[in-house]
mmCIF file of C-alpha atoms in Angstrom:
data_model
loop_
_atom_site.group_PDB
_atom_site.id
_atom_site.type_symbol
_atom_site.label_atom_id
_atom_site.label_comp_id
_atom_site.label_asym_id
_atom_site.label_seq_id
_atom_site.Cartn_x
_atom_site.Cartn_y
_atom_site.Cartn_z
ATOM 1 C CA MET A 1 -47.604 -17.823 -13.260
ATOM 2 C CA ALA A 2 -48.285 -21.627 -14.063
ATOM 3 C CA GLY A 3 -45.958 -23.847 -11.705
ATOM 4 C CA ALA A 4 -43.813 -27.054 -12.308
ATOM 5 C CA GLU A 5 -45.269 -30.336 -10.930
ATOM 6 C CA ARG A 6 -43.206 -32.879 -9.232
ATOM 7 C CA ARG A 7 -44.304 -36.448 -9.154
ATOM 8 C CA GLY A 8 -42.969 -39.425 -6.956
ATOM 9 C CA GLY A 9 -43.640 -42.725 -6.060
ATOM 10 C CA GLY A 10 -46.274 -42.362 -3.853
ATOM 11 C CA ILE A 11 -45.832 -38.738 -3.268
ATOM 12 C CA PRO A 12 -48.445 -36.219 -3.590
ATOM 13 C CA GLU A 13 -48.375 -34.151 -6.701
ATOM 14 C CA THR A 14 -46.386 -30.833 -5.803
ATOM 15 C CA ARG A 15 -46.884 -27.673 -7.867
ATOM 16 C CA GLU A 16 -44.515 -24.809 -7.328
ATOM 17 C CA HIS A 17 -45.321 -21.273 -8.412
ATOM 18 C CA LEU A 18 -43.226 -18.248 -9.245
ATOM 19 C CA PHE A 19 -44.928 -14.858 -9.070
ATOM 20 C CA LYS A 20 -43.523 -11.479 -9.949
ATOM 21 C CA VAL A 21 -44.824 -9.030 -7.537
ATOM 22 C CA LEU A 22 -44.238 -5.263 -8.003
ATOM 23 C CA VAL A 23 -44.167 -2.637 -5.077
ATOM 24 C CA ILE A 24 -44.934 0.819 -6.461
ATOM 25 C CA GLY A 25 -45.235 4.324 -4.971
ATOM 26 C CA GLU A 26 -43.725 7.693 -4.221
ATOM 27 C CA LEU A 27 -40.185 7.885 -3.189
ATOM 28 C CA GLY A 28 -39.645 7.553 0.514
ATOM 29 C CA VAL A 29 -42.967 5.880 1.323
ATOM 30 C CA GLY A 30 -41.235 2.670 2.853
ATOM 31 C CA LYS A 31 -41.394 0.278 -0.187
ATOM 32 C CA THR A 32 -38.041 -1.093 0.386
ATOM 33 C CA SER A 33 -38.474 -1.318 4.254
ATOM 34 C CA ILE A 34 -41.899 -3.138 3.697
ATOM 35 C CA ILE A 35 -39.755 -5.914 1.428
ATOM 36 C CA LYS A 36 -37.007 -6.297 3.887
ATOM 37 C CA ARG A 37 -39.420 -6.734 7.067
ATOM 38 C CA TYR A 38 -41.294 -9.704 5.247
ATOM 39 C CA VAL A 39 -38.360 -11.046 3.333
ATOM 40 C CA HIS A 40 -35.810 -10.990 6.268
ATOM 41 C CA GLN A 41 -37.542 -9.843 9.200
ATOM 42 C CA LEU A 42 -35.272 -6.822 9.331
ATOM 43 C CA PHE A 43 -35.971 -3.117 9.686
ATOM 44 C CA SER A 44 -33.847 0.007 9.454
ATOM 45 C CA GLN A 45 -34.538 4.008 9.579
ATOM 46 C CA HIS A 46 -31.314 4.295 7.147
ATOM 47 C CA TYR A 47 -32.125 2.575 3.856
ATOM 48 C CA ARG A 48 -30.879 4.629 0.835
ATOM 49 C CA ALA A 49 -33.226 5.570 -2.053
ATOM 50 C CA THR A 50 -33.710 2.758 -4.308
ATOM 51 C CA ILE A 51 -32.194 3.403 -8.225
ATOM 52 C CA GLY A 52 -34.050 1.731 -10.853
ATOM 53 C CA VAL A 53 -35.557 -1.360 -9.469
ATOM 54 C CA ASP A 54 -34.210 -4.156 -6.669
ATOM 55 C CA PHE A 55 -35.527 -7.582 -6.375
ATOM 56 C CA ALA A 56 -35.902 -9.837 -3.301
ATOM 57 C CA LEU A 57 -37.118 -13.534 -2.924
ATOM 58 C CA LYS A 58 -39.748 -14.736 -0.538
ATOM 59 C CA VAL A 59 -40.414 -18.690 -0.453
ATOM 60 C CA LEU A 60 -43.685 -19.612 1.116
ATOM 61 C CA ASN A 61 -44.831 -23.125 1.543
ATOM 62 C CA TRP A 62 -48.365 -22.409 0.833
ATOM 63 C CA ASP A 63 -49.664 -25.649 1.666
ATOM 64 C CA THR A 64 -48.533 -29.394 1.692
ATOM 65 C CA ARG A 65 -48.655 -29.576 -2.157
ATOM 66 C CA THR A 66 -47.654 -25.944 -3.087
ATOM 67 C CA LEU A 67 -44.578 -24.085 -2.746
ATOM 68 C CA VAL A 68 -45.150 -20.661 -4.221
ATOM 69 C CA ARG A 69 -42.051 -17.973 -4.674
ATOM 70 C CA LEU A 70 -42.584 -14.774 -4.745
ATOM 71 C CA GLN A 71 -40.302 -12.455 -6.495
ATOM 72 C CA LEU A 72 -41.005 -9.073 -5.358
ATOM 73 C CA TRP A 73 -39.695 -6.093 -7.691
ATOM 74 C CA ASP A 74 -38.938 -2.938 -5.747
ATOM 75 C CA ILE A 75 -39.402 0.041 -8.098
ATOM 76 C CA ALA A 76 -38.052 3.503 -7.287
ATOM 77 C CA GLY A 77 -40.493 6.063 -6.701
ATOM 78 C CA GLN A 78 -38.905 8.190 -9.398
ATOM 79 C CA GLU A 79 -39.322 5.835 -11.989
ATOM 80 C CA ARG A 80 -43.102 6.231 -12.088
ATOM 81 C CA PHE A 81 -43.163 7.999 -15.877
ATOM 82 C CA GLY A 82 -39.572 6.643 -17.144
ATOM 83 C CA ASN A 83 -39.570 4.533 -20.464
ATOM 84 C CA MET A 84 -38.011 1.588 -18.448
ATOM 85 C CA THR A 85 -41.416 1.204 -16.165
ATOM 86 C CA ARG A 86 -42.707 -1.144 -18.990
ATOM 87 C CA VAL A 87 -39.829 -3.432 -19.175
ATOM 88 C CA TYR A 88 -40.187 -3.615 -14.955
ATOM 89 C CA TYR A 89 -43.798 -4.326 -15.132
ATOM 90 C CA LYS A 90 -43.599 -7.009 -17.568
ATOM 91 C CA GLU A 91 -45.110 -10.203 -16.406
ATOM 92 C CA ALA A 92 -46.339 -9.240 -13.252
ATOM 93 C CA VAL A 93 -48.993 -10.857 -11.784
ATOM 94 C CA GLY A 94 -49.644 -8.525 -9.019
ATOM 95 C CA ALA A 95 -48.785 -5.319 -7.230
ATOM 96 C CA PHE A 96 -48.362 -3.648 -4.118
ATOM 97 C CA VAL A 97 -49.488 0.544 -4.286
ATOM 98 C CA VAL A 98 -47.902 2.046 -1.040
ATOM 99 C CA PHE A 99 -48.318 5.349 0.453
ATOM 100 C CA ASP A 100 -47.176 7.302 3.485
ATOM 101 C CA VAL A 101 -49.961 7.782 5.666
ATOM 102 C CA THR A 102 -47.909 10.956 7.538
ATOM 103 C CA ARG A 103 -47.847 12.545 4.093
ATOM 104 C CA GLY A 104 -51.029 13.222 2.187
ATOM 105 C CA SER A 105 -49.432 13.853 -1.144
ATOM 106 C CA THR A 106 -48.246 10.192 -1.273
ATOM 107 C CA PHE A 107 -51.737 9.272 -1.319
ATOM 108 C CA GLU A 108 -52.867 11.639 -3.946
ATOM 109 C CA ALA A 109 -50.108 9.880 -6.258
ATOM 110 C CA VAL A 110 -51.932 6.536 -5.651
ATOM 111 C CA SER A 111 -54.060 6.726 -8.385
ATOM 112 C CA LYS A 112 -51.597 7.679 -10.850
ATOM 113 C CA TRP A 113 -49.437 4.989 -9.933
ATOM 114 C CA LYS A 114 -52.418 2.511 -10.350
ATOM 115 C CA HIS A 115 -53.395 3.805 -14.139
ATOM 116 C CA ASP A 116 -49.610 3.480 -14.949
ATOM 117 C CA LEU A 117 -49.914 0.203 -13.791
ATOM 118 C CA ASP A 118 -53.186 -0.634 -15.909
ATOM 119 C CA SER A 119 -51.378 0.296 -18.818
ATOM 120 C CA LYS A 120 -48.714 -1.675 -18.929
ATOM 121 C CA VAL A 121 -49.639 -5.006 -17.565
ATOM 122 C CA LEU A 122 -52.749 -7.128 -17.638
ATOM 123 C CA LEU A 123 -53.995 -10.316 -17.197
ATOM 124 C CA PRO A 124 -54.107 -12.591 -19.981
ATOM 125 C CA ASN A 125 -57.970 -11.805 -20.232
ATOM 126 C CA GLY A 126 -57.607 -8.028 -20.618
ATOM 127 C CA THR A 127 -58.245 -6.968 -17.003
ATOM 128 C CA PRO A 128 -55.640 -5.313 -14.555
ATOM 129 C CA ILE A 129 -53.570 -7.907 -12.297
ATOM 130 C CA PRO A 130 -54.380 -7.767 -8.636
ATOM 131 C CA ALA A 131 -53.163 -4.582 -6.457
ATOM 132 C CA ILE A 132 -53.235 -4.230 -3.021
ATOM 133 C CA LEU A 133 -53.005 -0.430 -1.436
ATOM 134 C CA LEU A 134 -50.688 -0.536 1.605
ATOM 135 C CA ALA A 135 -51.345 2.815 3.930
ATOM 136 C CA ASN A 136 -47.777 2.570 5.404
ATOM 137 C CA LYS A 137 -46.104 3.915 8.884
ATOM 138 C CA CYS A 138 -49.412 3.577 10.488
ATOM 139 C CA ASP A 139 -47.113 3.608 13.391
ATOM 140 C CA GLN A 140 -46.515 7.270 13.444
ATOM 141 C CA LYS A 141 -48.517 9.881 14.031
ATOM 142 C CA LYS A 142 -51.399 10.430 11.755
ATOM 143 C CA GLU A 143 -52.661 13.915 10.466
ATOM 144 C CA SER A 144 -56.523 13.224 10.517
ATOM 145 C CA SER A 145 -57.279 16.134 7.734
ATOM 146 C CA GLN A 146 -55.146 14.254 5.277
ATOM 147 C CA ASN A 147 -56.086 10.563 6.435
ATOM 148 C CA PRO A 148 -59.349 9.160 4.880
ATOM 149 C CA SER A 149 -61.550 7.219 6.920
ATOM 150 C CA PRO A 150 -61.883 2.989 6.636
ATOM 151 C CA SER A 151 -64.858 3.649 4.855
ATOM 152 C CA GLN A 152 -63.641 6.314 2.434
ATOM 153 C CA MET A 153 -60.582 3.897 1.933
ATOM 154 C CA ASN A 154 -62.799 1.077 0.858
ATOM 155 C CA GLN A 155 -64.916 3.288 -1.500
ATOM 156 C CA PHE A 156 -61.801 4.503 -2.850
ATOM 157 C CA CYS A 157 -60.393 0.885 -3.276
ATOM 158 C CA LYS A 158 -63.474 -0.142 -4.854
ATOM 159 C CA GLU A 159 -63.837 3.061 -7.581
ATOM 160 C CA GLY A 160 -59.746 2.509 -8.252
ATOM 161 C CA GLY A 161 -59.842 -1.157 -8.860
ATOM 162 C CA PHE A 162 -57.942 -2.482 -5.982
ATOM 163 C CA ALA A 163 -58.253 -6.119 -4.694
ATOM 164 C CA GLY A 164 -58.013 -4.228 -0.842
ATOM 165 C CA TRP A 165 -56.299 -2.369 1.032
ATOM 166 C CA PHE A 166 -54.384 -2.851 4.873
ATOM 167 C CA GLU A 167 -52.459 -0.233 6.898
ATOM 168 C CA THR A 168 -48.876 -1.475 7.509
ATOM 169 C CA SER A 169 -46.198 -0.520 9.318
ATOM 170 C CA ALA A 170 -42.723 -2.052 8.806
ATOM 171 C CA LYS A 171 -41.187 -0.813 11.631
ATOM 172 C CA ASP A 172 -43.929 -2.658 14.021
ATOM 173 C CA ASN A 173 -44.707 -5.781 11.460
ATOM 174 C CA ILE A 174 -48.317 -4.720 11.198
ATOM 175 C CA ASN A 175 -50.159 -6.141 8.363
ATOM 176 C CA ILE A 176 -46.905 -7.142 6.129
ATOM 177 C CA ASP A 177 -47.636 -10.922 5.695
ATOM 178 C CA GLU A 178 -51.632 -10.375 6.032
ATOM 179 C CA ALA A 179 -51.374 -8.376 2.878
ATOM 180 C CA ALA A 180 -48.952 -10.432 1.138
ATOM 181 C CA ARG A 181 -51.128 -13.368 1.675
ATOM 182 C CA PHE A 182 -54.258 -11.828 0.393
ATOM 183 C CA LEU A 183 -52.325 -10.512 -2.539
ATOM 184 C CA VAL A 184 -50.958 -14.340 -3.098
ATOM 185 C CA GLU A 185 -54.901 -15.835 -2.721
ATOM 186 C CA ASN A 186 -55.930 -13.196 -5.315
ATOM 187 C CA ILE A 187 -52.855 -14.477 -7.806
ATOM 188 C CA LEU A 188 -53.780 -18.330 -7.094
ATOM 189 C CA ALA A 189 -57.496 -17.526 -7.898
ATOM 190 C CA ASN A 190 -56.266 -15.804 -11.161
ATOM 191 C CA LEU A 191 -53.952 -18.614 -11.941
ATOM 192 C CA LYS A 192 -57.011 -21.187 -11.754
ATOM 193 C CA ALA A 193 -58.655 -19.140 -14.178
ATOM 194 C CA PHE A 194 -55.736 -18.964 -16.566
ATOM 195 C CA PRO A 195 -54.136 -22.066 -16.180
ATOM 196 C CA ASN A 196 -52.594 -22.836 -19.620
ATOM 197 C CA GLU A 197 -50.446 -19.675 -19.241
ATOM 198 C CA GLU A 198 -46.983 -20.565 -20.594
ATOM 199 C CA ASN A 199 -45.664 -17.861 -18.451
ATOM 200 C CA ASP A 200 -43.766 -20.830 -16.065
ATOM 201 C CA VAL A 201 -40.772 -20.248 -13.655
ATOM 202 C CA ASP A 202 -37.585 -20.997 -16.630
ATOM 203 C CA LYS A 203 -39.203 -18.211 -18.623
ATOM 204 C CA LEU A 204 -39.481 -15.728 -16.044
ATOM 205 C CA LYS A 205 -36.018 -16.394 -14.974
ATOM 206 C CA LEU A 206 -34.871 -15.775 -18.330
ATOM 207 C CA ASP A 207 -36.563 -12.565 -18.655
ATOM 208 C CA LEU A 208 -34.791 -11.079 -15.703
ATOM 209 C CA ASN A 209 -31.285 -11.458 -17.495
ATOM 210 C CA PRO A 210 -31.251 -8.652 -20.059
ATOM 211 C CA LEU A 211 -32.990 -6.549 -17.498
ATOM 212 C CA LYS A 212 -30.451 -6.826 -14.772
ATOM 213 C CA ALA A 213 -27.958 -5.341 -17.205
ATOM 214 C CA GLU A 214 -30.024 -2.372 -17.769
ATOM 215 C CA SER A 215 -31.282 -1.382 -14.194
ATOM 216 C CA LYS A 216 -28.985 -0.050 -11.507
ATOM 217 C CA SER A 217 -29.781 -2.065 -8.311
ATOM 218 C CA GLN A 218 -28.217 -0.224 -5.411
ATOM 219 C CA CYS A 219 -31.104 -0.296 -2.638
ATOM 220 C CA CYS A 220 -29.015 -1.522 0.980
#
């Protein structure tokens, strides 16, 4: 989303961005753990299931002239077909779709999540927002019969419209920062293509106010 510019005497122009990023996937795949690891460098085995939606903010000094604020929306796994998801997805510019490498059924649900995402939020030119597939809990033993090979994952992402994929572990802090940086790079590339969008920092903040009254955020 377009950011605000700052100018001062002799100070290089600084651009700030606030990007709304969705984190979606089946119940129990580790969405909350990924966010807590990324934002707070914390990990716990005992997060309660997210109810509705929860929010977290990550501030990145992207470069000497760019400040990026990522507003991460932790969407409950059971919310996929709820009426509220269209409201949750509104104004998002990127997404992580998460599955659990130890549970094949969560990978089977990935395509449904991606289809639901693409049906509810699009870029200004009508194309899907960039989505990164996260194969989470890679620190745990994987059942080879359930998990596709890297080449199969590459093909799956190509056919499914994913910008890329990463094996991640919130527990061992594997590829969380790398995946986020890759997503932000994709978001910034799209921003350059649509620099005159009205979706700025203040507008996104205003959009949040009515939503908080409707959602039940109970993620610890």
